[in-house]
XYZ file of C-alpha atoms in Angstrom:
403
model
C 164.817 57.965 130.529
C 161.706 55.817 132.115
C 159.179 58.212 133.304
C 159.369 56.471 136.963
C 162.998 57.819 136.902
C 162.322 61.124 136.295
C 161.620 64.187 138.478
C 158.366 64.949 137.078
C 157.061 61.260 138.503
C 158.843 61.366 141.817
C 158.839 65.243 142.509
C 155.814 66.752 140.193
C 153.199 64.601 140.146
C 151.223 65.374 143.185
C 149.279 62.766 145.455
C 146.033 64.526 145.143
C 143.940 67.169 144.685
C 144.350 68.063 148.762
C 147.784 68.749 147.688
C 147.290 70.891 144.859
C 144.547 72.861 147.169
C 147.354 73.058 149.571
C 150.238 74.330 147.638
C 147.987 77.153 146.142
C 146.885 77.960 149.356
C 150.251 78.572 150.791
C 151.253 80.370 147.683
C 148.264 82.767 147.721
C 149.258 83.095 151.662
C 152.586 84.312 151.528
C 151.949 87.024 148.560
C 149.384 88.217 151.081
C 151.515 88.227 153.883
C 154.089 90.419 151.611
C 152.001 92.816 150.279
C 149.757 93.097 153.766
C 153.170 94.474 155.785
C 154.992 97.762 154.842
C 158.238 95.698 156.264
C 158.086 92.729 154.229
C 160.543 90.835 152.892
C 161.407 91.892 149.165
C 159.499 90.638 146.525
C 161.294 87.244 145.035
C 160.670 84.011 143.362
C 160.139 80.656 145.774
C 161.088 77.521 144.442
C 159.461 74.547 144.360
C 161.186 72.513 147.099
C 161.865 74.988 149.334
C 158.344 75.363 149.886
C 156.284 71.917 149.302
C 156.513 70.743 152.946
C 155.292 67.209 154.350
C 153.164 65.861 151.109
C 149.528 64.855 152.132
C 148.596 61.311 151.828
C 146.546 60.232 148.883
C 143.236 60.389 148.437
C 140.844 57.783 146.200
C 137.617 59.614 146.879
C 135.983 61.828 144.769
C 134.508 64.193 147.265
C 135.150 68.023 146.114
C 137.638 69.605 148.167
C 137.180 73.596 148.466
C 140.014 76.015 148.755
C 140.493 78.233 151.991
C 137.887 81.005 151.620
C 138.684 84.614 154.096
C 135.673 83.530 156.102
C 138.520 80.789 157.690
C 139.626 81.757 161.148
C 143.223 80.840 159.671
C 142.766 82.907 156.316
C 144.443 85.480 157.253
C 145.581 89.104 155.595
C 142.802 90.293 153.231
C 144.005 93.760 152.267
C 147.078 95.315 151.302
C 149.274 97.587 153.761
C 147.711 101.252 153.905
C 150.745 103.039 151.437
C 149.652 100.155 148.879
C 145.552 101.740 149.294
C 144.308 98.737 151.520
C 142.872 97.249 149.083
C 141.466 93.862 148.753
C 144.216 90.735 147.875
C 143.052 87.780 145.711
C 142.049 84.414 147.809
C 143.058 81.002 146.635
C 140.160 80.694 144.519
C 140.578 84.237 142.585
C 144.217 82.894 141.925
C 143.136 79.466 140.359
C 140.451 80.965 138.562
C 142.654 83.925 136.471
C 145.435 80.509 136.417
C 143.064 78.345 134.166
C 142.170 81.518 131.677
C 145.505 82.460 130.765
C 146.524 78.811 130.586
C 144.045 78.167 127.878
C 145.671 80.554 125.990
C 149.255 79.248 125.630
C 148.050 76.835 122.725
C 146.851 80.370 120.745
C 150.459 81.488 121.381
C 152.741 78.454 120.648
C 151.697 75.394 119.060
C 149.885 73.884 115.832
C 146.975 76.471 116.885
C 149.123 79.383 117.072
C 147.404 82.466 116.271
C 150.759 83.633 114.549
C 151.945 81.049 112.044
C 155.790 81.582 112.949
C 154.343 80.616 115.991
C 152.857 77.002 115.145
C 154.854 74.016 116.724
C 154.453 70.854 117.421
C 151.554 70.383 119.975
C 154.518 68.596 122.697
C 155.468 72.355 122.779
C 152.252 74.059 124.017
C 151.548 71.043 126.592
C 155.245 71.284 127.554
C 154.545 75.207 128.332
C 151.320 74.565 129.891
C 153.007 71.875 132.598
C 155.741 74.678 133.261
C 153.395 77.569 133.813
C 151.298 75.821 136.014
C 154.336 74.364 137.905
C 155.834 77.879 138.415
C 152.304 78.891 140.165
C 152.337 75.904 142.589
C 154.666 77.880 144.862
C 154.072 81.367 143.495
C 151.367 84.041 143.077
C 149.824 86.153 140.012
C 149.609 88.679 142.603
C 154.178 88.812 142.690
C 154.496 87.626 139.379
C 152.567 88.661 136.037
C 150.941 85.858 134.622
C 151.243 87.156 131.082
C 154.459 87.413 131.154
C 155.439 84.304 132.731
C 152.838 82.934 129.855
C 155.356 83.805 126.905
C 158.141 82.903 129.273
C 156.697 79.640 129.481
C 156.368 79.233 125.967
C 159.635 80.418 124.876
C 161.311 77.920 127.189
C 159.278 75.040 126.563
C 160.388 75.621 122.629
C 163.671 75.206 123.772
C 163.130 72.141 125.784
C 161.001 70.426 123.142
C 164.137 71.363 120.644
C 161.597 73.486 118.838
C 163.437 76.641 118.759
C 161.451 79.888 118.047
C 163.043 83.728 118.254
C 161.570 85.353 121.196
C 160.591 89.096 118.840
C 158.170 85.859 117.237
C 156.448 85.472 120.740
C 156.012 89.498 121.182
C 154.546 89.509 117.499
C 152.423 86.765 119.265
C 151.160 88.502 122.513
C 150.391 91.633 120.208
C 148.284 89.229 117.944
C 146.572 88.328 121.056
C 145.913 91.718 122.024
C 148.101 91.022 125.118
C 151.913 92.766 124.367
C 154.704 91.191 126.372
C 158.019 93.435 125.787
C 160.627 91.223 124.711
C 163.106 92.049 127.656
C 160.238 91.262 129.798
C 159.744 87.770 128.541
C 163.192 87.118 128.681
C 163.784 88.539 132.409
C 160.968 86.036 132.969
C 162.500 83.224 131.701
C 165.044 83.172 134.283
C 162.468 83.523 137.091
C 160.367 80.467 135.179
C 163.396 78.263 135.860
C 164.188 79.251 139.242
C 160.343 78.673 140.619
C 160.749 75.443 138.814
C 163.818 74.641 140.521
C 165.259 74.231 136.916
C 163.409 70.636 136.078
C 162.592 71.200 132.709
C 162.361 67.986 132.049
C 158.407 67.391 130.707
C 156.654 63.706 129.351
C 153.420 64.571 127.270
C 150.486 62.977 127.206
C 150.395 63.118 123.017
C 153.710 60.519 123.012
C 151.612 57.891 124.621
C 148.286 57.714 122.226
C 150.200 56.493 119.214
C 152.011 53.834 121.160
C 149.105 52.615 122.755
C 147.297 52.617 119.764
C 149.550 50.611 117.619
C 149.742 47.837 120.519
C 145.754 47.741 120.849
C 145.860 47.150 117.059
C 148.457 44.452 117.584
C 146.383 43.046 120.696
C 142.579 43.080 118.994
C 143.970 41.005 116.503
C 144.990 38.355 118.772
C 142.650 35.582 120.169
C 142.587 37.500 123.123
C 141.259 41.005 122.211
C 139.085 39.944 119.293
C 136.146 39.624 122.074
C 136.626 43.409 123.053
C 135.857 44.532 119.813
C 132.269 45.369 118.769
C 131.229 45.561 115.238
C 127.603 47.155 114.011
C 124.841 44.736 113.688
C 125.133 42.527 110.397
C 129.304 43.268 110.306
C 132.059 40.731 111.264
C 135.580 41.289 109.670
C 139.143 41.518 110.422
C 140.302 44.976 112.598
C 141.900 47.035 109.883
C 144.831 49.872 110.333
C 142.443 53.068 109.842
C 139.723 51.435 111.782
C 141.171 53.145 115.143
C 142.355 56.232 113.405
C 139.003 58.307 114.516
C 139.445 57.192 117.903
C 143.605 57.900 117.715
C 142.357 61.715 116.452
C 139.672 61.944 118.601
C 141.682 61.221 121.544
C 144.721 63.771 120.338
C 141.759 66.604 120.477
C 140.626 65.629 123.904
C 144.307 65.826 125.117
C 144.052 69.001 123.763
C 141.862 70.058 126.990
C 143.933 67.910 129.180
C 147.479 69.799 128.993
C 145.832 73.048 129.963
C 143.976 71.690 133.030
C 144.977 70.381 136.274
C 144.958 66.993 135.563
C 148.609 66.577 134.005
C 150.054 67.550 137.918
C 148.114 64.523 139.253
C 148.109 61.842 136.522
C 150.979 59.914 134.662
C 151.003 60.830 130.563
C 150.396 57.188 130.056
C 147.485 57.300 132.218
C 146.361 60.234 130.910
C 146.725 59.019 127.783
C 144.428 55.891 128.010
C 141.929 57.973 129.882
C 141.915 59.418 126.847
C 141.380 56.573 124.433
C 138.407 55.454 126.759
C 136.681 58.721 126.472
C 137.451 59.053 122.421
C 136.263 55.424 121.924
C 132.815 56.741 123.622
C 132.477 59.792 121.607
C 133.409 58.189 118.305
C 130.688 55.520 118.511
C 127.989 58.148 119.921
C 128.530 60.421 117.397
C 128.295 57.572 114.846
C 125.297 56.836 115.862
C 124.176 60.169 115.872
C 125.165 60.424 112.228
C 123.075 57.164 111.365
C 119.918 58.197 113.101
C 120.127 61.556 111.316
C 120.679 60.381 107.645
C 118.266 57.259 108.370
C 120.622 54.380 108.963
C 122.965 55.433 106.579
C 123.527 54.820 102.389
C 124.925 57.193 99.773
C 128.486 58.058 100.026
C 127.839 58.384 103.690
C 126.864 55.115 104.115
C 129.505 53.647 102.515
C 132.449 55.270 105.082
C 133.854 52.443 107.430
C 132.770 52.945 110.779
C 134.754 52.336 114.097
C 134.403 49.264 115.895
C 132.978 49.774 119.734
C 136.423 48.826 121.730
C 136.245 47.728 125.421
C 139.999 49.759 126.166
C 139.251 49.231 130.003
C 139.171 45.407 129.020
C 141.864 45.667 127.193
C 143.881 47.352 130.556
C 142.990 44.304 132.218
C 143.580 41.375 129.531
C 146.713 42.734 128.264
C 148.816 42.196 131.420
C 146.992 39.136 132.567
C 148.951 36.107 132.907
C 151.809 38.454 131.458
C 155.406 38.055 131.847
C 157.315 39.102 128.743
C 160.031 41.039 130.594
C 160.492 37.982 133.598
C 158.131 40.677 136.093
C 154.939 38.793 137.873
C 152.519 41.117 137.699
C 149.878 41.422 140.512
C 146.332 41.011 139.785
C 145.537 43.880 142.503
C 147.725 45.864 140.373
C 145.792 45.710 137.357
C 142.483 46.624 139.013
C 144.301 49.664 141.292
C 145.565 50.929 137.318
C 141.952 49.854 135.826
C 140.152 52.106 138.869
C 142.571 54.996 138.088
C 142.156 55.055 134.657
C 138.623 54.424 135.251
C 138.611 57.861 137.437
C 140.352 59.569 135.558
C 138.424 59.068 132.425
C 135.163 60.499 134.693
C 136.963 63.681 135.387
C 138.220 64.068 131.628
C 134.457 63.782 130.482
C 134.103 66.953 132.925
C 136.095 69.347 131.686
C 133.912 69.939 128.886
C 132.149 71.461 132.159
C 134.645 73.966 132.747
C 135.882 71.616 135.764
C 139.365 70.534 136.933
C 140.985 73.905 136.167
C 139.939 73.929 132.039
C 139.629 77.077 130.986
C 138.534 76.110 127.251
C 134.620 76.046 128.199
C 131.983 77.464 129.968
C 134.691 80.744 131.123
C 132.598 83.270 133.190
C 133.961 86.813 131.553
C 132.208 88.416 133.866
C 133.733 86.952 137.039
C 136.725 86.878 135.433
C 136.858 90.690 134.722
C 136.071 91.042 138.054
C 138.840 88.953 139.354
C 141.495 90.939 136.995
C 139.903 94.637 138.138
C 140.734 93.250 141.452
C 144.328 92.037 140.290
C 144.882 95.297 138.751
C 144.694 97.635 142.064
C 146.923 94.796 144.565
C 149.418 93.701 142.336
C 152.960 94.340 142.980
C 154.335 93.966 139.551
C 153.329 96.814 137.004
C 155.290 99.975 136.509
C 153.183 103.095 138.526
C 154.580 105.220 135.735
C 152.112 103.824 133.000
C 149.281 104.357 135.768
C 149.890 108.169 136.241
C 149.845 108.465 132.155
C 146.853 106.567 131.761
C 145.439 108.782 135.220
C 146.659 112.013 133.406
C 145.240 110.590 129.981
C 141.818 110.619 131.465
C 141.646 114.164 132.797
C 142.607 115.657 129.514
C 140.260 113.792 127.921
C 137.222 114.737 130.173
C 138.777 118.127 130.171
């Protein structure tokens, strides 16, 4: 199936990041509307499409778009209903903050970093469970829904999808490694209410199937009369582009997309575009770190010196010279085209350079434990999932101890 076909291009790739705001927003709303009213509605899980509404209209700019905070005249509830202790519910930002923590962590659960090695899978597995985690949260809370749970939900159902199967008593063993138990008849209860906020596409396109493919054809095109002027050799070299030439920047990128699947950026961007974003920003690091390495050891020599370096590649002018004047497939393609996908990919290759920031929803860097203690001692008292019986033990645990 072409990715243009599917549901995640027409139904799960959002517009824009006013979108994403607004989706969490309305999630975030209605768990505080349910557990603000003694009569609510029971708890349950909202799909998708029952709940996305008129989409915005996209947005180009880069301008930073905040979530609603409770000093908003149209916030609304901020505490839960009396019988529940009034105490304080988690705002939009609280929500998206605990989201990109626990997100990072599906990769140490399933995947070829696995802290349990009947655990490691291919890497399509852990971005897979990433996508369907954070898709289950557009249109439900952490506050209804344990994100822990749906964690090793989400990874037990993206091994199925990715036709990676794994026993589900492996993923307890693996929430125990991480110090974070999931019962096994909780993960599968879970799994069911994974599908349903879903609304049971489990159909996912990764951003790792798209680096080797593009890859192989900017070999193929770099060779060619046209691309040999986008590559740039090291002063005093001129020679043929070999096959390992672009393997540093084909690994390089594969780590970097390693940050991507557990950020927001797979909801708004196409794998392919993602994937190229990529390239450009593993291209960059390759040749800085090279000539890091040279300045260090002197300009090189030894066994050092003698390793073959990457070329400097110009992959945005590649973007734009490998569809000029192009019709292999009897398709015109418009010139305004190319520089709409070269500005995308251009933009998009900015905000991948800033998750090493913590930005865009990455939890892999610059985490704030503290806040995010804060956030989940916060979670802990307005939650509505959580058995009370485990609270009066650990309540009746601490008497007899200071007893």
């Amino acid at each position: 199936m072409l990715y243009e076909e599917s549901s995640q291009a027409f139904k799960w790739q959002l517009s824009s990041l006013v979108e994403l705001n607004s989706l969490r927003e309305r999630a975030n709303r209605r768990a505080r509307d349910v557990l603000s009213r003694e009569d609510a509605a029971p708890l349950e899980v909202y799909g998708f499409a029952d709940t996305r509404r008129d989409r915005p209209k996209s947005t180009t700019d880069d301008q930073v778009v905040q979530l609603m905070a409770e000093d908003d005249p149209n916030y609304g509830p901020t505490k839960t209903y009396q019988a529940r202790g009034s105490t304080a519910l988690l705002t939009p930002s609280d929500e998206t903050l605990l989201l990109s923590f626990y997100c990072s962590k599906i990769p140490l659960l399933i995947g070829p970093h696995a802290t349990l090695p009947r655990c490691k899978r291919d890497a399509k597995v852990a971005a897979t469970a990433s996508l369907l985690f954070r898709r289950f949260y557009l249109s439900n809370s952490v506050m209804i829904h344990d994100p822990k749970t749906m964690l090793a939900a989400a990874a037990f159902l993206a091994a199925k999808v990715e036709d990676c199967m794994l026993d589900v008593r492996y993923l307890e063993m693996g929430t125990k490694e991480m110090n974070a138990p999931v019962p096994l008849t909780d993960i599968l209860d879970a799994e069911i209410r994974l599908m349903k906020g879903i609304d049971f596409d489990l159909l996912v396109f990764s951003p790792y199937k798209t680096i080797v493919p593009i890859v192989e054809d900017l070999r193929t095109f770099l060779k060619s009369e046209r691309g040999k002027g986008l590559v740039k050799w090291k002063e005093g070299e001129e020679r043929q582009l070999e096959r390992e030439d672009l393997r540093p920047v084909h690994d390089m990128a594969m780590k970097i997309v390693d940050d991507v699947i557990v950020s927001d950026i797979p909801l708004m961007y196409a794998p392919g575009e993602v994937g190229t974003a990529a390239l450009v920003v593993a291209n960059e690091d390759v040749c800085n770190n090279q000539r890091k390495g040279n300045s260090e050891d002197g300009g090189g020599g030894g066994v050092e010196g003698d390793k073959v370096e990457s070329p400097e590649i110009d992959i945005v002018g590649y973007v734009r010279s490998r569809f000029e004047d192009t019709d292999e497939s009897g398709v015109v393609v418009d010139t305004a085209a190319i520089d709409a996908l070269v500005e995308r990919v251009s933009r998009l290759a900015q905000l991948i350079r800033e998750l090493r920031e913590g930005k865009h929803g990455c939890g892999n860097y610059n985490a704030d434990m503290n806040e995010l203690k804060g956030v989940n001692k916060k979670l802990k008292k307005c939650r509505a999932w959580g058995s009370s019986d485990k609270k009066d033990k650990k309540k009746r645990k601490r008497k007899q101890a200071e007893e």
